[in-house]
Amino acid sequence: MPTKPRFRRRKEDRPNEITEAAFVEFSRKGYAATRVTDVCKRAGVSKGLLYLYFKTKEDLFKSVIRNFVVPQVDALKLAIESSPLPAEAFLRGPFLKLMQELVNSRAQTVIRLLIVEGPKHPDLTAYYCDHVIAEGSAVMQKLINKGVANREFVPSALQEFPQLLLGPVLISVVWKSLFERHRALDTDALIAAQLDLVLKAIKPTHAQEVTA
Amino acid sequence: MPTKPRFRRRKEDRPNEITEAAFVEFSRKGYAATRVTDVCKRAGVSKGLLYLYFKTKEDLFKSVIRNFVVPQVDALKLAIESSPLPAEAFLRGPFLKLMQELVNSRAQTVIRLLIVEGPKHPDLTAYYCDHVIAEGSAVMQKLINKGVANREFVPSALQEFPQLLLGPVLISVVWKSLFERHRALDTDALIAAQLDLVLKAIKPTHAQEVTA
DNA sequence: ATATTAGATGACCCGTTGGTCAGCAAGGGG
DNA sequence: CCCCTTGCTGACCAACGGGTCATCTAATAT
């Protein structure tokens, strides 16, 4: 009888499996504290194999981030730009939901990893800056400007700083990673509160001059 | 002629000097990437001496954080609680200035260090949570509530989530550490914008029912 | 069956770094 | 002036972990 083979050849699946394992390990311990050996164990793979698919530990890390970020961002942009809702309805509906989910999904982990490890990987940061930050800001800006154009909103600093809407998302991510078990925070409510306050501030409820 | 002595005995000053050097090194490279030897070099001290005053590398790190945080927070609380200004004036004046300075001072570095290294040092995080976060929130809450009490402000979610005012501070800290050289951000304006928006939202400019 | 290719293994190498310790020297007291 | 205390030194150690490579074996071609 033929004994069970010690391993199978699965060239196609290995990179994904390793990336997935690396995601878990990096998330838990950060870049420096993660041992390549642990990633291998989790992926059920030997060290040699990992180094067949990834040149260095850093290369592995970058793959983890990029493989996660790219599809997310693309999906996101599409969703936002193809919505027919007016600005406020969109913000209070899909946009709010999206921000709230960000904090409870893998994105949270990725955001944290980028904050923590970013400074050590300048090219990765640059990539992220151009693709996620810049494009994200642009989309949000467009949305606000649209609202201003059809008198839904009054002109405000939010046009220049659309990131303000994401403040509570950042607070939530950081809070969860540091204080979650020590002191609870209702992140959904926090995010909703900021949106509500901002909308109150930029909606023209009372007589207001609009200077071109 | 007596040759210059190789070193002086300065028991009193050593801990501070080492802490100071450690602050610089930890700020630049983070905990894991900082070598104890480098801290020693910067402090002009041998490794043995460092380990005379600090039990481990981690102990040194905690000292750095605590030594910086404690006096800052105390001074801060005093300043806030002893101000006679009405709520809005205080927020637009000293409070705004303080938030803006936070981003350009050593506090920025400490905030970043805590975000990055916090999860690895639970007791340090707990300490920070109780002393800085909890007390800070309480003070801000008091301020907002005071404003609501004398009809300066309308009731709002800001009473429950005073942290919202700090959102842009966090954004600024993170931005500076990641993207500063790649894409500029006027952090002062960002922080001022958030304050302005929030104040617009909670000021009773038009007929508004106040439900007890 | 056998040969060949290439996916996969893991023992090993070696630079790095947190932490130690035997001993040196500053400087105050007798 | 000398001695003793103790602040201080830096060579050294041991563990650790990223990366390599000689080797093995599953799959495939002949």
GROMACS .gro file of C-alpha atoms (C1' of nucleotides) in nm:
model
  484
    1MET     CA    1   0.000   0.000   0.000
    2PRO     CA    2   0.123   0.349  -0.087
    3THR     CA    3   0.169   0.566   0.220
    4LYS     CA    4   0.003   0.908   0.219
    5PRO     CA    5   0.232   1.157   0.048
    6ARG     CA    6   0.405   1.399   0.284
    7PHE     CA    7   0.293   1.695   0.078
    8ARG     CA    8   0.115   1.791  -0.238
    9ARG     CA    9   0.241   2.021  -0.507
   10ARG     CA   10   0.007   2.317  -0.513
   11LYS     CA   11   0.197   2.597  -0.679
   12GLU     CA   12  -0.122   2.795  -0.749
   13ASP     CA   13  -0.256   2.809  -0.396
   14ARG     CA   14   0.059   2.854  -0.193
   15PRO     CA   15   0.104   3.231  -0.227
   16ASN     CA   16  -0.250   3.300  -0.114
   17GLU     CA   17  -0.229   3.059   0.174
   18ILE     CA   18   0.096   3.210   0.291
   19THR     CA   19  -0.035   3.562   0.251
   20GLU     CA   20  -0.341   3.471   0.454
   21ALA     CA   21  -0.133   3.321   0.732
   22ALA     CA   22   0.096   3.622   0.727
   23PHE     CA   23  -0.203   3.853   0.757
   24VAL     CA   24  -0.308   3.681   1.078
   25GLU     CA   25   0.038   3.678   1.228
   26PHE     CA   26   0.124   4.036   1.135
   27SER     CA   27  -0.211   4.150   1.270
   28ARG     CA   28  -0.153   3.991   1.605
   29LYS     CA   29   0.206   4.084   1.669
   30GLY     CA   30   0.311   4.350   1.424
   31TYR     CA   31   0.591   4.326   1.174
   32ALA     CA   32   0.901   4.301   1.390
   33ALA     CA   33   0.756   4.060   1.644
   34THR     CA   34   0.628   3.819   1.382
   35ARG     CA   35   0.862   3.531   1.309
   36VAL     CA   36   0.872   3.401   0.958
   37THR     CA   37   0.872   3.056   1.110
   38ASP     CA   38   0.533   3.121   1.269
   39VAL     CA   39   0.386   3.229   0.939
   40CYS     CA   40   0.514   2.905   0.791
   41LYS     CA   41   0.362   2.698   1.068
   42ARG     CA   42   0.026   2.865   1.024
   43ALA     CA   43   0.037   2.816   0.649
   44GLY     CA   44   0.145   2.454   0.694
   45VAL     CA   45   0.454   2.514   0.486
   46SER     CA   46   0.829   2.502   0.527
   47LYS     CA   47   1.048   2.805   0.545
   48GLY     CA   48   1.217   2.725   0.222
   49LEU     CA   49   0.889   2.732   0.038
   50LEU     CA   50   0.794   3.068   0.174
   51TYR     CA   51   1.123   3.207   0.050
   52LEU     CA   52   1.050   3.056  -0.287
   53TYR     CA   53   0.747   3.280  -0.331
   54PHE     CA   54   0.858   3.585  -0.135
   55LYS     CA   55   1.202   3.737  -0.158
   56THR     CA   56   1.217   3.870   0.197
   57LYS     CA   57   1.004   3.916   0.504
   58GLU     CA   58   0.940   4.273   0.400
   59ASP     CA   59   0.828   4.161   0.058
   60LEU     CA   60   0.581   3.930   0.225
   61PHE     CA   61   0.448   4.213   0.436
   62LYS     CA   62   0.394   4.438   0.138
   63SER     CA   63   0.210   4.165  -0.043
   64VAL     CA   64  -0.022   4.124   0.251
   65ILE     CA   65  -0.114   4.489   0.251
   66ARG     CA   66  -0.144   4.534  -0.123
   67ASN     CA   67  -0.345   4.217  -0.175
   68PHE     CA   68  -0.594   4.339   0.074
   69VAL     CA   69  -0.611   4.706  -0.012
   70VAL     CA   70  -0.635   4.701  -0.387
   71PRO     CA   71  -0.963   4.511  -0.436
   72GLN     CA   72  -1.125   4.686  -0.142
   73VAL     CA   73  -1.054   5.029  -0.276
   74ASP     CA   74  -1.166   4.949  -0.626
   75ALA     CA   75  -1.498   4.810  -0.505
   76LEU     CA   76  -1.543   5.110  -0.283
   77LYS     CA   77  -1.487   5.371  -0.548
   78LEU     CA   78  -1.726   5.201  -0.782
   79ALA     CA   79  -1.997   5.180  -0.517
   80ILE     CA   80  -1.966   5.545  -0.428
   81GLU     CA   81  -1.951   5.686  -0.775
   82SER     CA   82  -2.237   5.485  -0.915
   83SER     CA   83  -2.488   5.579  -0.646
   84PRO     CA   84  -2.775   5.800  -0.762
   85LEU     CA   85  -2.871   5.925  -0.414
   86PRO     CA   86  -2.851   6.294  -0.320
   87ALA     CA   87  -2.557   6.385  -0.102
   88GLU     CA   88  -2.718   6.384   0.240
   89ALA     CA   89  -2.913   6.064   0.183
   90PHE     CA   90  -2.599   5.896   0.058
   91LEU     CA   91  -2.397   6.012   0.356
   92ARG     CA   92  -2.657   5.904   0.608
   93GLY     CA   93  -2.719   5.575   0.430
   94PRO     CA   94  -2.454   5.376   0.250
   95PHE     CA   95  -2.165   5.597   0.350
   96LEU     CA   96  -2.238   5.579   0.721
   97LYS     CA   97  -2.283   5.207   0.704
   98LEU     CA   98  -1.956   5.172   0.521
   99MET     CA   99  -1.764   5.373   0.778
  100GLN     CA  100  -1.915   5.172   1.058
  101GLU     CA  101  -1.826   4.844   0.890
  102LEU     CA  102  -1.470   4.961   0.834
  103VAL     CA  103  -1.413   4.947   1.207
  104ASN     CA  104  -1.543   4.593   1.242
  105SER     CA  105  -1.381   4.435   0.941
  106ARG     CA  106  -1.033   4.341   0.835
  107ALA     CA  107  -0.986   4.694   0.722
  108GLN     CA  108  -0.944   4.787   1.084
  109THR     CA  109  -0.644   4.560   1.107
  110VAL     CA  110  -0.495   4.689   0.787
  111ILE     CA  111  -0.535   5.048   0.895
  112ARG     CA  112  -0.363   4.969   1.219
  113LEU     CA  113  -0.081   4.784   1.046
  114LEU     CA  114  -0.025   5.078   0.817
  115ILE     CA  115  -0.012   5.326   1.100
  116VAL     CA  116   0.229   5.111   1.293
  117GLU     CA  117   0.458   4.983   1.020
  118GLY     CA  118   0.417   5.255   0.761
  119PRO     CA  119   0.718   5.467   0.854
  120LYS     CA  120   0.948   5.169   0.803
  121HIS     CA  121   0.824   5.105   0.448
  122PRO     CA  122   0.822   5.434   0.260
  123ASP     CA  123   0.735   5.294  -0.079
  124LEU     CA  124   0.440   5.105   0.062
  125THR     CA  125   0.322   5.420   0.233
  126ALA     CA  126   0.355   5.621  -0.084
  127TYR     CA  127   0.153   5.364  -0.269
  128TYR     CA  128  -0.116   5.373  -0.005
  129CYS     CA  129  -0.116   5.750   0.001
  130ASP     CA  130  -0.173   5.779  -0.372
  131HIS     CA  131  -0.424   5.501  -0.409
  132VAL     CA  132  -0.629   5.507  -0.093
  133ILE     CA  133  -0.592   5.847   0.066
  134ALA     CA  134  -0.579   6.066  -0.241
  135GLU     CA  135  -0.850   5.887  -0.433
  136GLY     CA  136  -1.067   5.849  -0.126
  137SER     CA  137  -1.041   6.216  -0.045
  138ALA     CA  138  -1.119   6.309  -0.402
  139VAL     CA  139  -1.434   6.101  -0.408
  140MET     CA  140  -1.559   6.244  -0.083
  141GLN     CA  141  -1.476   6.592  -0.197
  142LYS     CA  142  -1.676   6.542  -0.512
  143LEU     CA  143  -1.970   6.428  -0.306
  144ILE     CA  144  -1.964   6.732  -0.079
  145ASN     CA  145  -1.919   6.968  -0.370
  146LYS     CA  146  -2.215   6.811  -0.542
  147GLY     CA  147  -2.422   6.878  -0.232
  148VAL     CA  148  -2.310   7.239  -0.227
  149ALA     CA  149  -2.381   7.279  -0.597
  150ASN     CA  150  -2.747   7.193  -0.560
  151ARG     CA  151  -2.795   7.389  -0.241
  152GLU     CA  152  -2.823   7.084  -0.021
  153PHE     CA  153  -2.522   7.211   0.171
  154VAL     CA  154  -2.373   7.547   0.249
  155PRO     CA  155  -2.007   7.607   0.162
  156SER     CA  156  -1.779   7.504   0.446
  157ALA     CA  157  -1.435   7.385   0.540
  158LEU     CA  158  -1.558   7.034   0.483
  159GLN     CA  159  -1.503   7.092   0.113
  160GLU     CA  160  -1.137   7.141   0.179
  161PHE     CA  161  -1.109   6.876   0.451
  162PRO     CA  162  -1.340   6.588   0.369
  163GLN     CA  163  -1.117   6.370   0.589
  164LEU     CA  164  -1.295   6.521   0.886
  165LEU     CA  165  -1.570   6.268   0.835
  166LEU     CA  166  -1.319   5.993   0.898
  167GLY     CA  167  -1.194   6.130   1.226
  168PRO     CA  168  -1.415   5.905   1.436
  169VAL     CA  169  -1.317   5.604   1.226
  170LEU     CA  170  -0.957   5.662   1.318
  171ILE     CA  171  -1.049   5.717   1.681
  172SER     CA  172  -1.241   5.391   1.675
  173VAL     CA  173  -0.961   5.191   1.521
  174VAL     CA  174  -0.708   5.320   1.768
  175TRP     CA  175  -0.944   5.282   2.061
  176LYS     CA  176  -1.025   4.925   1.976
  177SER     CA  177  -0.663   4.827   1.951
  178LEU     CA  178  -0.568   4.991   2.278
  179PHE     CA  179  -0.855   5.026   2.520
  180GLU     CA  180  -1.132   4.800   2.400
  181ARG     CA  181  -1.129   4.559   2.691
  182HIS     CA  182  -1.053   4.824   2.942
  183ARG     CA  183  -1.322   5.072   2.850
  184ALA     CA  184  -1.595   5.010   2.597
  185LEU     CA  185  -1.674   5.253   2.317
  186ASP     CA  186  -1.982   5.247   2.098
  187THR     CA  187  -1.800   5.309   1.774
  188ASP     CA  188  -2.113   5.300   1.561
  189ALA     CA  189  -2.269   5.573   1.768
  190LEU     CA  190  -1.949   5.774   1.767
  191ILE     CA  191  -1.928   5.767   1.390
  192ALA     CA  192  -2.295   5.846   1.349
  193ALA     CA  193  -2.264   6.136   1.593
  194GLN     CA  194  -1.987   6.301   1.393
  195LEU     CA  195  -2.183   6.266   1.071
  196ASP     CA  196  -2.489   6.411   1.234
  197LEU     CA  197  -2.303   6.707   1.379
  198VAL     CA  198  -2.131   6.785   1.053
  199LEU     CA  199  -2.453   6.765   0.857
  200LYS     CA  200  -2.624   6.995   1.104
  201ALA     CA  201  -2.345   7.242   1.052
  202ILE     CA  202  -2.354   7.246   0.673
  203LYS     CA  203  -2.726   7.229   0.607
  204PRO     CA  204  -2.885   7.565   0.527
  205THR     CA  205  -3.174   7.564   0.774
  206HIS     CA  206  -3.179   7.935   0.835
  207ALA     CA  207  -3.129   8.240   0.617
  208GLN     CA  208  -2.771   8.227   0.500
  209GLU     CA  209  -2.584   8.423   0.239
  210VAL     CA  210  -2.407   8.226  -0.021
  211THR     CA  211  -2.103   8.412  -0.135
  212ALA     CA  212  -1.980   8.283  -0.464
  213MET     CA  213   4.966   6.666   3.537
  214PRO     CA  214   4.649   6.472   3.608
  215THR     CA  215   4.484   6.338   3.292
  216LYS     CA  216   4.119   6.424   3.242
  217PRO     CA  217   3.904   6.166   3.419
  218ARG     CA  218   3.733   5.917   3.189
  219PHE     CA  219   3.395   5.989   3.344
  220ARG     CA  220   3.224   6.174   3.625
  221ARG     CA  221   2.999   6.021   3.887
  222ARG     CA  222   2.660   6.181   3.843
  223LYS     CA  223   2.413   5.948   4.000
  224GLU     CA  224   2.144   6.217   4.015
  225ASP     CA  225   2.141   6.309   3.648
  226ARG     CA  226   2.189   5.972   3.482
  227PRO     CA  227   1.828   5.850   3.485
  228ASN     CA  228   1.700   6.167   3.324
  229GLU     CA  229   1.974   6.173   3.066
  230ILE     CA  230   1.910   5.812   2.974
  231THR     CA  231   1.536   5.865   2.961
  232GLU     CA  232   1.587   6.163   2.736
  233ALA     CA  233   1.810   5.969   2.501
  234ALA     CA  234   1.565   5.679   2.500
  235PHE     CA  235   1.285   5.916   2.411
  236VAL     CA  236   1.470   6.028   2.101
  237GLU     CA  237   1.563   5.677   1.993
  238PHE     CA  238   1.223   5.524   2.058
  239SER     CA  239   1.058   5.812   1.873
  240ARG     CA  240   1.268   5.759   1.567
  241LYS     CA  241   1.259   5.384   1.536
  242GLY     CA  242   0.994   5.246   1.764
  243TYR     CA  243   1.045   5.002   2.045
  244ALA     CA  244   1.161   4.688   1.869
  245ALA     CA  245   1.399   4.858   1.627
  246THR     CA  246   1.570   5.062   1.894
  247ARG     CA  247   1.889   4.908   2.024
  248VAL     CA  248   1.975   4.957   2.385
  249THR     CA  249   2.328   5.023   2.271
  250ASP     CA  250   2.214   5.322   2.069
  251VAL     CA  251   2.035   5.468   2.366
  252CYS     CA  252   2.357   5.430   2.561
  253LYS     CA  253   2.563   5.598   2.292
  254ARG     CA  254   2.324   5.892   2.278
  255ALA     CA  255   2.326   5.924   2.654
  256GLY     CA  256   2.705   5.896   2.660
  257VAL     CA  257   2.686   5.606   2.895
  258SER     CA  258   2.781   5.241   2.905
  259LYS     CA  259   2.535   4.959   2.876
  260GLY     CA  260   2.606   4.841   3.224
  261LEU     CA  261   2.506   5.177   3.366
  262LEU     CA  262   2.177   5.178   3.186
  263TYR     CA  263   2.098   4.839   3.332
  264LEU     CA  264   2.188   4.973   3.672
  265TYR     CA  265   1.902   5.222   3.658
  266PHE     CA  266   1.652   5.028   3.446
  267LYS     CA  267   1.575   4.662   3.491
  268THR     CA  268   1.494   4.583   3.129
  269LYS     CA  269   1.443   4.753   2.796
  270GLU     CA  270   1.070   4.745   2.854
  271ASP     CA  271   1.111   4.910   3.191
  272LEU     CA  272   1.304   5.187   3.022
  273PHE     CA  273   1.029   5.234   2.768
  274LYS     CA  274   0.761   5.265   3.032
  275SER     CA  275   0.965   5.519   3.218
  276VAL     CA  276   0.996   5.726   2.906
  277ILE     CA  277   0.622   5.737   2.855
  278ARG     CA  278   0.527   5.793   3.215
  279ASN     CA  279   0.784   6.060   3.275
  280PHE     CA  280   0.650   6.253   2.985
  281VAL     CA  281   0.279   6.200   3.030
  282VAL     CA  282   0.231   6.266   3.398
  283PRO     CA  283   0.345   6.628   3.423
  284GLN     CA  284   0.180   6.718   3.090
  285VAL     CA  285  -0.157   6.592   3.197
  286ASP     CA  286  -0.147   6.754   3.535
  287ALA     CA  287  -0.061   7.092   3.389
  288LEU     CA  288  -0.332   7.051   3.130
  289LYS     CA  289  -0.610   6.970   3.371
  290LEU     CA  290  -0.521   7.263   3.588
  291ALA     CA  291  -0.520   7.502   3.293
  292ILE     CA  292  -0.856   7.387   3.172
  293GLU     CA  293  -1.035   7.379   3.501
  294SER     CA  294  -0.913   7.713   3.622
  295SER     CA  295  -1.020   7.910   3.316
  296PRO     CA  296  -1.305   8.157   3.369
  297LEU     CA  297  -1.400   8.187   3.002
  298PRO     CA  298  -1.743   8.082   2.871
  299ALA     CA  299  -1.747   7.754   2.685
  300GLU     CA  300  -1.730   7.874   2.325
  301ALA     CA  301  -1.467   8.136   2.393
  302PHE     CA  302  -1.259   7.879   2.574
  303LEU     CA  303  -1.292   7.628   2.294
  304ARG     CA  304  -1.204   7.878   2.024
  305GLY     CA  305  -0.922   8.027   2.230
  306PRO     CA  306  -0.698   7.827   2.459
  307PHE     CA  307  -0.844   7.489   2.374
  308LEU     CA  308  -0.793   7.526   2.001
  309LYS     CA  309  -0.443   7.651   2.054
  310LEU     CA  310  -0.369   7.357   2.277
  311MET     CA  311  -0.493   7.102   2.027
  312GLN     CA  312  -0.290   7.264   1.754
  313GLU     CA  313   0.023   7.262   1.966
  314LEU     CA  314  -0.029   6.899   2.054
  315VAL     CA  315   0.046   6.807   1.697
  316ASN     CA  316   0.368   7.003   1.684
  317SER     CA  317   0.512   6.910   2.019
  318ARG     CA  318   0.660   6.605   2.180
  319ALA     CA  319   0.308   6.495   2.259
  320GLN     CA  320   0.277   6.396   1.896
  321THR     CA  321   0.559   6.151   1.936
  322VAL     CA  322   0.420   6.011   2.256
  323ILE     CA  323   0.077   5.963   2.105
  324ARG     CA  324   0.231   5.778   1.817
  325LEU     CA  325   0.444   5.562   2.042
  326LEU     CA  326   0.140   5.469   2.244
  327ILE     CA  327  -0.062   5.375   1.940
  328VAL     CA  328   0.221   5.168   1.804
  329GLU     CA  329   0.358   5.001   2.114
  330GLY     CA  330   0.051   5.008   2.337
  331PRO     CA  331  -0.081   4.661   2.262
  332LYS     CA  332   0.247   4.507   2.372
  333HIS     CA  333   0.238   4.676   2.710
  334PRO     CA  334  -0.107   4.628   2.862
  335ASP     CA  335  -0.031   4.777   3.200
  336LEU     CA  336   0.111   5.089   3.043
  337THR     CA  337  -0.198   5.120   2.826
  338ALA     CA  338  -0.428   5.076   3.123
  339TYR     CA  339  -0.241   5.346   3.307
  340TYR     CA  340  -0.270   5.579   3.012
  341CYS     CA  341  -0.636   5.498   2.967
  342ASP     CA  342  -0.722   5.585   3.324
  343HIS     CA  343  -0.506   5.891   3.359
  344VAL     CA  344  -0.514   6.057   3.021
  345ILE     CA  345  -0.816   5.934   2.833
  346ALA     CA  346  -1.067   5.908   3.115
  347GLU     CA  347  -0.970   6.230   3.286
  348GLY     CA  348  -0.936   6.416   2.959
  349SER     CA  349  -1.278   6.308   2.845
  350ALA     CA  350  -1.429   6.402   3.176
  351VAL     CA  351  -1.288   6.752   3.163
  352MET     CA  352  -1.410   6.809   2.810
  353GLN     CA  353  -1.749   6.670   2.897
  354LYS     CA  354  -1.777   6.910   3.187
  355LEU     CA  355  -1.698   7.195   2.955
  356ILE     CA  356  -1.963   7.101   2.702
  357ASN     CA  357  -2.222   7.039   2.970
  358LYS     CA  358  -2.149   7.378   3.118
  359GLY     CA  359  -2.215   7.532   2.778
  360VAL     CA  360  -2.543   7.347   2.749
  361ALA     CA  361  -2.646   7.449   3.100
  362ASN     CA  362  -2.626   7.818   3.023
  363ARG     CA  363  -2.787   7.789   2.680
  364GLU     CA  364  -2.465   7.858   2.495
  365PHE     CA  365  -2.507   7.519   2.332
  366VAL     CA  366  -2.794   7.296   2.238
  367PRO     CA  367  -2.791   6.936   2.366
  368SER     CA  368  -2.611   6.706   2.128
  369ALA     CA  369  -2.415   6.386   2.093
  370LEU     CA  370  -2.103   6.585   2.171
  371GLN     CA  371  -2.200   6.559   2.536
  372GLU     CA  372  -2.166   6.186   2.513
  373PHE     CA  373  -1.868   6.186   2.277
  374PRO     CA  374  -1.645   6.480   2.358
  375GLN     CA  375  -1.361   6.284   2.193
  376LEU     CA  376  -1.502   6.395   1.860
  377LEU     CA  377  -1.319   6.722   1.904
  378LEU     CA  378  -0.993   6.528   1.903
  379GLY     CA  379  -1.059   6.342   1.580
  380PRO     CA  380  -0.857   6.582   1.368
  381VAL     CA  381  -0.573   6.573   1.619
  382LEU     CA  382  -0.546   6.200   1.569
  383ILE     CA  383  -0.571   6.241   1.195
  384SER     CA  384  -0.293   6.497   1.208
  385VAL     CA  385  -0.063   6.283   1.418
  386VAL     CA  386  -0.109   5.984   1.193
  387TRP     CA  387  -0.080   6.189   0.878
  388LYS     CA  388   0.241   6.354   0.989
  389SER     CA  389   0.403   6.024   1.068
  390LEU     CA  390   0.304   5.863   0.740
  391PHE     CA  391   0.244   6.110   0.464
  392GLU     CA  392   0.396   6.438   0.570
  393ARG     CA  393   0.665   6.454   0.308
  394HIS     CA  394   0.457   6.299   0.041
  395ARG     CA  395   0.151   6.518   0.074
  396ALA     CA  396   0.125   6.823   0.294
  397LEU     CA  397  -0.161   6.878   0.535
  398ASP     CA  398  -0.241   7.202   0.713
  399THR     CA  399  -0.308   7.045   1.048
  400ASP     CA  400  -0.388   7.374   1.220
  401ALA     CA  401  -0.658   7.448   0.965
  402LEU     CA  402  -0.792   7.095   0.986
  403ILE     CA  403  -0.829   7.114   1.361
  404ALA     CA  404  -0.983   7.460   1.345
  405ALA     CA  405  -1.227   7.342   1.080
  406GLN     CA  406  -1.358   7.061   1.294
  407LEU     CA  407  -1.404   7.292   1.589
  408ASP     CA  408  -1.584   7.543   1.374
  409LEU     CA  409  -1.818   7.284   1.224
  410VAL     CA  410  -1.902   7.136   1.560
  411LEU     CA  411  -1.970   7.474   1.712
  412LYS     CA  412  -2.196   7.566   1.421
  413ALA     CA  413  -2.389   7.248   1.484
  414ILE     CA  414  -2.441   7.297   1.855
  415LYS     CA  415  -2.504   7.669   1.870
  416PRO     CA  416  -2.872   7.767   1.893
  417THR     CA  417  -2.885   8.022   1.613
  418HIS     CA  418  -3.240   7.948   1.506
  419ALA     CA  419  -3.561   7.859   1.689
  420GLN     CA  420  -3.493   7.529   1.850
  421GLU     CA  421  -3.685   7.332   2.110
  422VAL     CA  422  -3.491   7.229   2.411
  423THR     CA  423  -3.626   6.906   2.546
  424ALA     CA  424  -3.520   6.857   2.903
  425DA     C1'  425   0.913   0.133  -1.547
  426DT     C1'  426   1.231   0.498  -1.557
  427DA     C1'  427   1.400   0.950  -1.611
  428DT     C1'  428   1.333   1.423  -1.543
  429DT     C1'  429   1.153   1.833  -1.358
  430DA     C1'  430   1.037   2.136  -1.013
  431DG     C1'  431   0.770   2.185  -0.574
  432DA     C1'  432   0.887   2.129  -0.111
  433DT     C1'  433   1.171   2.032   0.309
  434DG     C1'  434   1.428   2.164   0.742
  435DA     C1'  435   1.893   2.157   0.938
  436DC     C1'  436   2.208   2.493   0.943
  437DC     C1'  437   2.458   2.946   0.926
  438DC     C1'  438   2.558   3.381   1.102
  439DG     C1'  439   2.466   3.856   1.222
  440DT     C1'  440   2.227   4.092   1.573
  441DT     C1'  441   2.108   4.234   2.034
  442DG     C1'  442   1.923   4.208   2.521
  443DG     C1'  443   2.137   4.137   2.928
  444DT     C1'  444   2.561   4.009   3.263
  445DC     C1'  445   2.966   4.053   3.534
  446DA     C1'  446   3.439   4.095   3.674
  447DG     C1'  447   3.696   4.458   3.736
  448DC     C1'  448   3.828   4.964   3.696
  449DA     C1'  449   3.854   5.433   3.867
  450DA     C1'  450   3.638   5.867   4.079
  451DG     C1'  451   3.637   6.104   4.481
  452DG     C1'  452   3.537   6.146   4.970
  453DG     C1'  453   3.692   6.024   5.446
  454DG     C1'  454   4.040   5.918   5.768
  455DC     C1'  455   4.829   6.016   5.086
  456DC     C1'  456   4.597   5.597   5.068
  457DC     C1'  457   4.198   5.320   5.096
  458DC     C1'  458   3.740   5.193   5.040
  459DT     C1'  459   3.303   5.261   4.861
  460DT     C1'  460   3.035   5.261   4.466
  461DG     C1'  461   2.938   5.474   4.019
  462DC     C1'  462   3.077   5.317   3.602
  463DT     C1'  463   3.287   5.041   3.211
  464DG     C1'  464   3.282   4.734   2.799
  465DA     C1'  465   3.409   4.265   2.662
  466DC     C1'  466   3.144   3.883   2.660
  467DC     C1'  467   2.752   3.543   2.641
  468DA     C1'  468   2.350   3.310   2.482
  469DA     C1'  469   1.932   3.325   2.248
  470DC     C1'  470   1.700   3.438   1.867
  471DG     C1'  471   1.549   3.475   1.399
  472DG     C1'  472   1.607   3.590   0.893
  473DG     C1'  473   1.766   3.369   0.511
  474DT     C1'  474   2.023   2.961   0.247
  475DC     C1'  475   2.100   2.529   0.033
  476DA     C1'  476   2.181   2.042  -0.018
  477DT     C1'  477   1.851   1.714  -0.051
  478DC     C1'  478   1.421   1.479  -0.105
  479DT     C1'  479   1.002   1.348  -0.337
  480DA     C1'  480   0.553   1.427  -0.596
  481DA     C1'  481   0.407   1.470  -1.038
  482DT     C1'  482   0.485   1.422  -1.535
  483DA     C1'  483   0.685   1.293  -1.955
  484DT     C1'  484   0.877   0.912  -2.229
   0.00000   0.00000   0.00000
